[in-house]
CSV table of C-alpha atoms in Angstrom, one decimal:
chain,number,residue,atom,x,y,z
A,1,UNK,CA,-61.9,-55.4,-175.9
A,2,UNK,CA,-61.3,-59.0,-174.7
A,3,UNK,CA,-60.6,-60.3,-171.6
A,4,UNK,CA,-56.8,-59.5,-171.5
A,5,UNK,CA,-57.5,-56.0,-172.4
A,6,UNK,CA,-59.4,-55.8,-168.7
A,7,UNK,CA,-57.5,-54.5,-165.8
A,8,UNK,CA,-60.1,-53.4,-163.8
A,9,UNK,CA,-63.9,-55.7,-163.3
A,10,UNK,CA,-66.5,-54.5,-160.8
A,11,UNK,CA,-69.4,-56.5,-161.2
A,12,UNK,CA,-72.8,-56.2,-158.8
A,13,UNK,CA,-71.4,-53.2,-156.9
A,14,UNK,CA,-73.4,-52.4,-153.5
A,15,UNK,CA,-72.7,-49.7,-151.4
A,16,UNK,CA,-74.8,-48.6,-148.8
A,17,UNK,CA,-74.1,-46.0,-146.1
A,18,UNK,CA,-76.9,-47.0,-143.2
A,19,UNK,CA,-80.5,-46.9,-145.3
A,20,UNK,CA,-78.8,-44.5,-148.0
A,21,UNK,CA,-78.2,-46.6,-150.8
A,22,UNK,CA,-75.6,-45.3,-153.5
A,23,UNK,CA,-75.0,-48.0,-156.2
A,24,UNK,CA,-77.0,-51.1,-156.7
A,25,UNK,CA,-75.6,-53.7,-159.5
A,26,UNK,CA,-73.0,-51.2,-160.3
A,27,UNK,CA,-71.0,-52.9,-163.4
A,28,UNK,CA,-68.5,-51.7,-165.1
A,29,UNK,CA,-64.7,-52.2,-167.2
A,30,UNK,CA,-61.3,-50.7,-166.9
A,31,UNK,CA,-59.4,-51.6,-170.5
A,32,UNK,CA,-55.7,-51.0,-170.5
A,33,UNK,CA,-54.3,-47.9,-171.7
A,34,UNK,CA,-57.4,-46.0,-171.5
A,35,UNK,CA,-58.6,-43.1,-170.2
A,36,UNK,CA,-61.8,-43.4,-169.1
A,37,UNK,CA,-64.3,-40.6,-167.4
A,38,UNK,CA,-66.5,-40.9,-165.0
A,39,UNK,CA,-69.6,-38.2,-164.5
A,40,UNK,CA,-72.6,-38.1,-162.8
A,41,UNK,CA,-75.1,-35.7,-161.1
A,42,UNK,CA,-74.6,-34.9,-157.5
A,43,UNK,CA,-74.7,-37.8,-155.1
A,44,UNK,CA,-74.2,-40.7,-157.4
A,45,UNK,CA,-71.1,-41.9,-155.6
A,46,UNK,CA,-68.3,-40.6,-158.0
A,47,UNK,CA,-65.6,-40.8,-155.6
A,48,UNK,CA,-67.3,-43.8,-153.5
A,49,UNK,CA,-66.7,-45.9,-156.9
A,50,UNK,CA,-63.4,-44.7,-157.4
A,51,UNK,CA,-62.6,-45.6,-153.4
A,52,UNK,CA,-64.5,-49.0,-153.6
A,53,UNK,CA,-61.7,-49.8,-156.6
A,54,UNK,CA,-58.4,-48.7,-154.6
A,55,UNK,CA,-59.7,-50.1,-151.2
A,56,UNK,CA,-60.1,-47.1,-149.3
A,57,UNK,CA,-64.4,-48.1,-148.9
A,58,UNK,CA,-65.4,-51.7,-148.5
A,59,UNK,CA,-68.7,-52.3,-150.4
A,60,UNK,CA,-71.8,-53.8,-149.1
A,61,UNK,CA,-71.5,-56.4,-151.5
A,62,UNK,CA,-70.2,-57.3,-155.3
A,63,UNK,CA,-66.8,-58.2,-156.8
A,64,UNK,CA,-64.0,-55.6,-157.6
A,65,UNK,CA,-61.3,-57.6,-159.5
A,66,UNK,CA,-58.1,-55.8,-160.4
A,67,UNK,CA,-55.4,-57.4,-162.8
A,68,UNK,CA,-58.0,-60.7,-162.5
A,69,UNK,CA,-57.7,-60.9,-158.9
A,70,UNK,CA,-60.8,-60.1,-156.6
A,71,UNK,CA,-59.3,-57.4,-153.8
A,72,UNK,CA,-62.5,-58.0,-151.6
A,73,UNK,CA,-61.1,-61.4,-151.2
A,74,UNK,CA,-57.3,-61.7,-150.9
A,75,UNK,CA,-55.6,-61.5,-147.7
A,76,UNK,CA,-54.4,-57.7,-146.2
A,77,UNK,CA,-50.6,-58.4,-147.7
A,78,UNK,CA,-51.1,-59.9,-151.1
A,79,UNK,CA,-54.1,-56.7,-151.4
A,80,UNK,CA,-51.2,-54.4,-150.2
A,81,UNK,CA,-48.9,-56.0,-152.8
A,82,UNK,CA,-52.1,-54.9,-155.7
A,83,UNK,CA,-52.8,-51.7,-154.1
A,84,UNK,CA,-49.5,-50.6,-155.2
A,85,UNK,CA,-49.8,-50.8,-158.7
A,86,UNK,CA,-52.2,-48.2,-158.7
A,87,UNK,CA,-51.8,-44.3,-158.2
A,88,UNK,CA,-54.3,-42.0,-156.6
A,89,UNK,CA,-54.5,-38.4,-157.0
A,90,UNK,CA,-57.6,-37.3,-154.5
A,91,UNK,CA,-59.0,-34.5,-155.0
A,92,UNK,CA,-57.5,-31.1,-153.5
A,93,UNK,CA,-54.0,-33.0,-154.1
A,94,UNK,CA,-54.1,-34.4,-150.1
A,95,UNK,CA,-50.2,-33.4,-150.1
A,96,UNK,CA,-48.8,-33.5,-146.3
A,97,UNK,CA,-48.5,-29.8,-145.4
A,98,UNK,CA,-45.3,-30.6,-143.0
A,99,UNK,CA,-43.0,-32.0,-146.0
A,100,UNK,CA,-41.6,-30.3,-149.1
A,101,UNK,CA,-42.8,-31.3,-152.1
A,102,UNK,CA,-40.0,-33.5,-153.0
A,103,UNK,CA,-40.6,-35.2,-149.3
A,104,UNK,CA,-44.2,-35.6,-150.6
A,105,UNK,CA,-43.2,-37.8,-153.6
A,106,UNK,CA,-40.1,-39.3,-151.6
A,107,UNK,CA,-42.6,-41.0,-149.1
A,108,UNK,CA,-44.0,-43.7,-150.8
A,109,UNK,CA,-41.1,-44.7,-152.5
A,110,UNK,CA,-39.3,-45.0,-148.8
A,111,UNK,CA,-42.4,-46.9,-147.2
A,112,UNK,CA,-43.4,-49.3,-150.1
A,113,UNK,CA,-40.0,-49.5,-152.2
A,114,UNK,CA,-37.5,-49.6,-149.5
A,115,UNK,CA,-35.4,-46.9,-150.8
A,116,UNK,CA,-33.1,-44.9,-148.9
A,117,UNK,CA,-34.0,-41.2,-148.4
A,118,UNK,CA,-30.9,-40.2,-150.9
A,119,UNK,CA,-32.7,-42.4,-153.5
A,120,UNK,CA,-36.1,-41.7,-153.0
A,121,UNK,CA,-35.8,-37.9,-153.3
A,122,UNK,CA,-33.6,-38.4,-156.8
A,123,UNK,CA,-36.2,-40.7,-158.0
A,124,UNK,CA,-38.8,-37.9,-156.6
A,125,UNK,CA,-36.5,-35.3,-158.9
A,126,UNK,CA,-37.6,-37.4,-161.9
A,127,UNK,CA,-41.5,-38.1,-161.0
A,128,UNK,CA,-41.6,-34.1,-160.8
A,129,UNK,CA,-39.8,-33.3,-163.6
A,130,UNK,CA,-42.0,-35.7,-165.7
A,131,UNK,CA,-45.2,-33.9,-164.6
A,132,UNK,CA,-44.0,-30.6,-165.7
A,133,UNK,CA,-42.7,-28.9,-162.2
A,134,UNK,CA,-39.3,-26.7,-162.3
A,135,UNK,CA,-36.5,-27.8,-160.7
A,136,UNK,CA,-37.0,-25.4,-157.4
A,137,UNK,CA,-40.4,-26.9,-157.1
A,138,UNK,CA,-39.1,-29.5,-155.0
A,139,UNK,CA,-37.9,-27.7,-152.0
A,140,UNK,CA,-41.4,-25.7,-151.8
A,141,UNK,CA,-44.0,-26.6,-149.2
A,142,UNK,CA,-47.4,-27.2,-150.7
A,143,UNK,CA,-48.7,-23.8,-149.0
A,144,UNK,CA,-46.4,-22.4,-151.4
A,145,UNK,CA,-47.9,-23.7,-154.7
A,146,UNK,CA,-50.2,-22.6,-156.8
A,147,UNK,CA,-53.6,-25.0,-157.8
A,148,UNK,CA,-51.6,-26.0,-161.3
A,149,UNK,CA,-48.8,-26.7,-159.4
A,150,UNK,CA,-50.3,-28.7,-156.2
A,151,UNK,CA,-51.9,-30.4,-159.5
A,152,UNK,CA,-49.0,-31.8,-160.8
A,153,UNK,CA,-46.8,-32.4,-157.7
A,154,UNK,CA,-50.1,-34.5,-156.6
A,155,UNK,CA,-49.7,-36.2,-160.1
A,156,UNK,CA,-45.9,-36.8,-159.6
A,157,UNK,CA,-46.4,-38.9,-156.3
A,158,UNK,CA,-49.5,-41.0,-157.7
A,159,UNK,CA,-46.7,-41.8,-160.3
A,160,UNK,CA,-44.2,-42.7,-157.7
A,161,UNK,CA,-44.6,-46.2,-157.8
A,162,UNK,CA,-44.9,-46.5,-161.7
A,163,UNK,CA,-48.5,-47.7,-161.6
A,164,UNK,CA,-50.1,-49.5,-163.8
A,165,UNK,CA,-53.7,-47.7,-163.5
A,166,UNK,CA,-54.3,-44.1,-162.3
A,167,UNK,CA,-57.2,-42.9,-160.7
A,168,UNK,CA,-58.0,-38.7,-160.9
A,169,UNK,CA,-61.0,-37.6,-158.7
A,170,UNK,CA,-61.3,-34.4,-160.1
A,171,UNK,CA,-57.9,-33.0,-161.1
A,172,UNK,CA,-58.9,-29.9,-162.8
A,173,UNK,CA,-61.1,-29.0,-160.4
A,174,UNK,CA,-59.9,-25.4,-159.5
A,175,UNK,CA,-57.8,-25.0,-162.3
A,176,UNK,CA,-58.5,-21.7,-164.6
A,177,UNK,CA,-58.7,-22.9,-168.1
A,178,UNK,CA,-55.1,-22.7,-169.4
A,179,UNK,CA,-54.1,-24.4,-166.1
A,180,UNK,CA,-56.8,-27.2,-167.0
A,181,UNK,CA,-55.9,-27.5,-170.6
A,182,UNK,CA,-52.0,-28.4,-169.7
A,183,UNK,CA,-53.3,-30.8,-167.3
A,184,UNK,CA,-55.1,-32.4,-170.1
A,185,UNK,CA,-51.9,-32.7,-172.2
A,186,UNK,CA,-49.9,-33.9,-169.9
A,187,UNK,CA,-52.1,-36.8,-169.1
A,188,UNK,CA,-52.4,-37.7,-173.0
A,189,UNK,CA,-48.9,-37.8,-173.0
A,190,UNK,CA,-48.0,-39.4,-170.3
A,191,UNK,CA,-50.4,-41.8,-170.7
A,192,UNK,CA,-48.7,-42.2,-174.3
A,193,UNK,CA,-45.5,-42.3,-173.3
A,194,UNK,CA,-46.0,-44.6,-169.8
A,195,UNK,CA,-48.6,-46.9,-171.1
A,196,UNK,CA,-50.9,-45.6,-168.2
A,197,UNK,CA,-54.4,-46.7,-167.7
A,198,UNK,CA,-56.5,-43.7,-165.8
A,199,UNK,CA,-59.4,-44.0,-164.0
A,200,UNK,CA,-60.9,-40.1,-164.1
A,201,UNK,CA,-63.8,-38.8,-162.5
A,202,UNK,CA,-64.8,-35.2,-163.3
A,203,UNK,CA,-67.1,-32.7,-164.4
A,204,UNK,CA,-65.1,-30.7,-166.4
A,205,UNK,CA,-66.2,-30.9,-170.2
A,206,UNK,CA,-63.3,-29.7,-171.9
A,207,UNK,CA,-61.2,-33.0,-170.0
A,208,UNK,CA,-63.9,-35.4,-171.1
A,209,UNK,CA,-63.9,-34.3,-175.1
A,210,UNK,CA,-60.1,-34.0,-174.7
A,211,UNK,CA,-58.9,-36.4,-172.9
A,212,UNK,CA,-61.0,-39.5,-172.5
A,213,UNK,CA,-61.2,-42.8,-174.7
A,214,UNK,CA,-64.6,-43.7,-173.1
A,215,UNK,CA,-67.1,-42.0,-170.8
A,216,UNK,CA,-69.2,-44.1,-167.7
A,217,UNK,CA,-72.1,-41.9,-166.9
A,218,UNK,CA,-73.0,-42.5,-163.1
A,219,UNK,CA,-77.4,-42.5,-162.6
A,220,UNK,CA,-79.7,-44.4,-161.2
A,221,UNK,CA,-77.3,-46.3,-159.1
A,222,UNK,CA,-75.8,-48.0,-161.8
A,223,UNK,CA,-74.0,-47.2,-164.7
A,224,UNK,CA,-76.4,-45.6,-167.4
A,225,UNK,CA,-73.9,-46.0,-170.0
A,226,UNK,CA,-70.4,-46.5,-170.6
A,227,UNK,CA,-69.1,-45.4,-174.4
A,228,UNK,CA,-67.0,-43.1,-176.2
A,229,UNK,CA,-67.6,-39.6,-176.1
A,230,UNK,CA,-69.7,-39.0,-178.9
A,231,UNK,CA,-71.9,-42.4,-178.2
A,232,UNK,CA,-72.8,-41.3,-174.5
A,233,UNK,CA,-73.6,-38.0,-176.2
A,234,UNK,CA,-76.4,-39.1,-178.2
A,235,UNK,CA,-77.9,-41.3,-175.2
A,236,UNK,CA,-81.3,-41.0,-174.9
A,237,UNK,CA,-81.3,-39.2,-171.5
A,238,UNK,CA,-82.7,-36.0,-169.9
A,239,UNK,CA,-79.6,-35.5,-167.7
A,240,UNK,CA,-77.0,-36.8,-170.2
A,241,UNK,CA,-78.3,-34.5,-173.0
A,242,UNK,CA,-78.8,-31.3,-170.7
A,243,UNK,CA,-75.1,-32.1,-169.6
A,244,UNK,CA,-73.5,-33.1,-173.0
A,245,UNK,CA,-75.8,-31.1,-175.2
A,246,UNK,CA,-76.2,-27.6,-173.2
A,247,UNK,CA,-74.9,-24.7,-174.0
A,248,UNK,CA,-71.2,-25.4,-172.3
A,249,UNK,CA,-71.4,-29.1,-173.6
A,250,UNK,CA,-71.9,-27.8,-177.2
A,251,UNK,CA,-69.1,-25.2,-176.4
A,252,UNK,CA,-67.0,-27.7,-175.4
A,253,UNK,CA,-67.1,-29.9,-178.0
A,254,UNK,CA,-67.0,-26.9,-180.7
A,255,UNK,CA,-63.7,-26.4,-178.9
A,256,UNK,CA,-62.2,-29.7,-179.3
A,257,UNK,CA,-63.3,-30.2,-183.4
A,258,UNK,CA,-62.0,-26.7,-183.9
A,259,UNK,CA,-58.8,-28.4,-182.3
């Protein structure tokens, strides 16, 4: 990849939570139009890397430069302006309880676009109808949905904005396996069909075989490795082989060739 080719740069990542430290020299590259997975054992600061990048946790130190601009470093409106050409769906779907879903998707469109209510929820028809969701969907409350569906109406708000980068923290998560399976389609093809560039963490093996161009493996409080699927594989690594290489790694992968 060359520099063009880089949306994303974090380079000498530090965060530290009082004498915890979770990443040290963290580096690593978003390309565009990838889909790249992030795993790691438990406590290696999956979701504290993917909320460093969108500006929701302030490092201790290091650079995170989005679209070639350092967001550590600009001033609160321009980093506004940059935050919003990126979509976040957090884990558990974080939908407001007290709106419908098309409300949900409505909202940003109305605080950060400007857009009338009228046009917010008809734009919000068409984010909701690209991730999959029937029409009636829209006047349901999230109590009402099912995990799939909490999934995709999650998915449909990230999209709201048409950003140009996507960042999952673990959007199968809860999902039986046919439920998980769609959700791996429907990223590939809305990643094909939007030009999206996602930022996944999960655990799920089935999504990482599927789904992702490149795997970063979170250890040591650094990036062990960062590679394609079957590269990161065949690291020499006593978590990264139990993980890839166990008996539901294996499975996994036997799944996807079978394909």
């Amino acid at each position: 990849m060359t520099q063009t080719d880089t949306l994303i740069e974090v380079r000498g990542l530090c965060n530290r939570f009082g004498r915890n430290s979770v990443h040290e020299a963290l580096d690593l590259d978003l390309y565009r139009g990838e889909i790249l997975g992030i795993v790691g054992g438990s406590g290696t600061g999956k979701s504290v890397l993917l909320r460093s990048i969108v500006g929701l946790n302030r490092p201790h130190s290091g650079e995170v430069r989005l679209f070639g601009r350092n967001l550590l470093a600009l001033p609160a409106r321009e980093r506004s302006e940059l935050e919003q050409r990126m979509g976040v769906l957090f884990q558990g779907g974080a939908l407001f309880s007290s709106l419908t879903v098309r409300e949900n998707v409505a909202l940003p469109l109305i605080e950060h676009a400007g857009l009338t209510r009228a046009d917010a929820e008809a734009l919000a028809e068409v984010k909701l109808a690209l991730t999959g969701l029937a029409a009636h969907a829209g006047d349901l409350y999230p109590a009402s949905l099912s995990g799939g569906m909490v999934k995709r109406a999650a998915l449909a708000r990230a999209l709201a904005l048409d950003p140009d980068v996507l960042f999952l923290d673990e959007p199968t998560a809860g999902l039986d396996p046919i439920g998980a399976a769609a959700f791996d389609q429907l990223l590939l093809t809305l990643r094909n069909a939007l030009g999206l560039t996602v930022f996944m963490v999960t655990h799920d093996l089935d999504s990482l075989w599927t789904a992702c161009d490149r795997i970063a493996v979170l250890s040591q409080k650094r990036v062990l490795v960062a590679d394609s699927p079957e590269r990161v594989a065949e690291y020499d690594d006593p978590w990264i082989q139990d993980y890839f290489n166990g008996p539901r790694g294996r499975a996994a992968y036997q799944a996807v060739q079978g394909s």
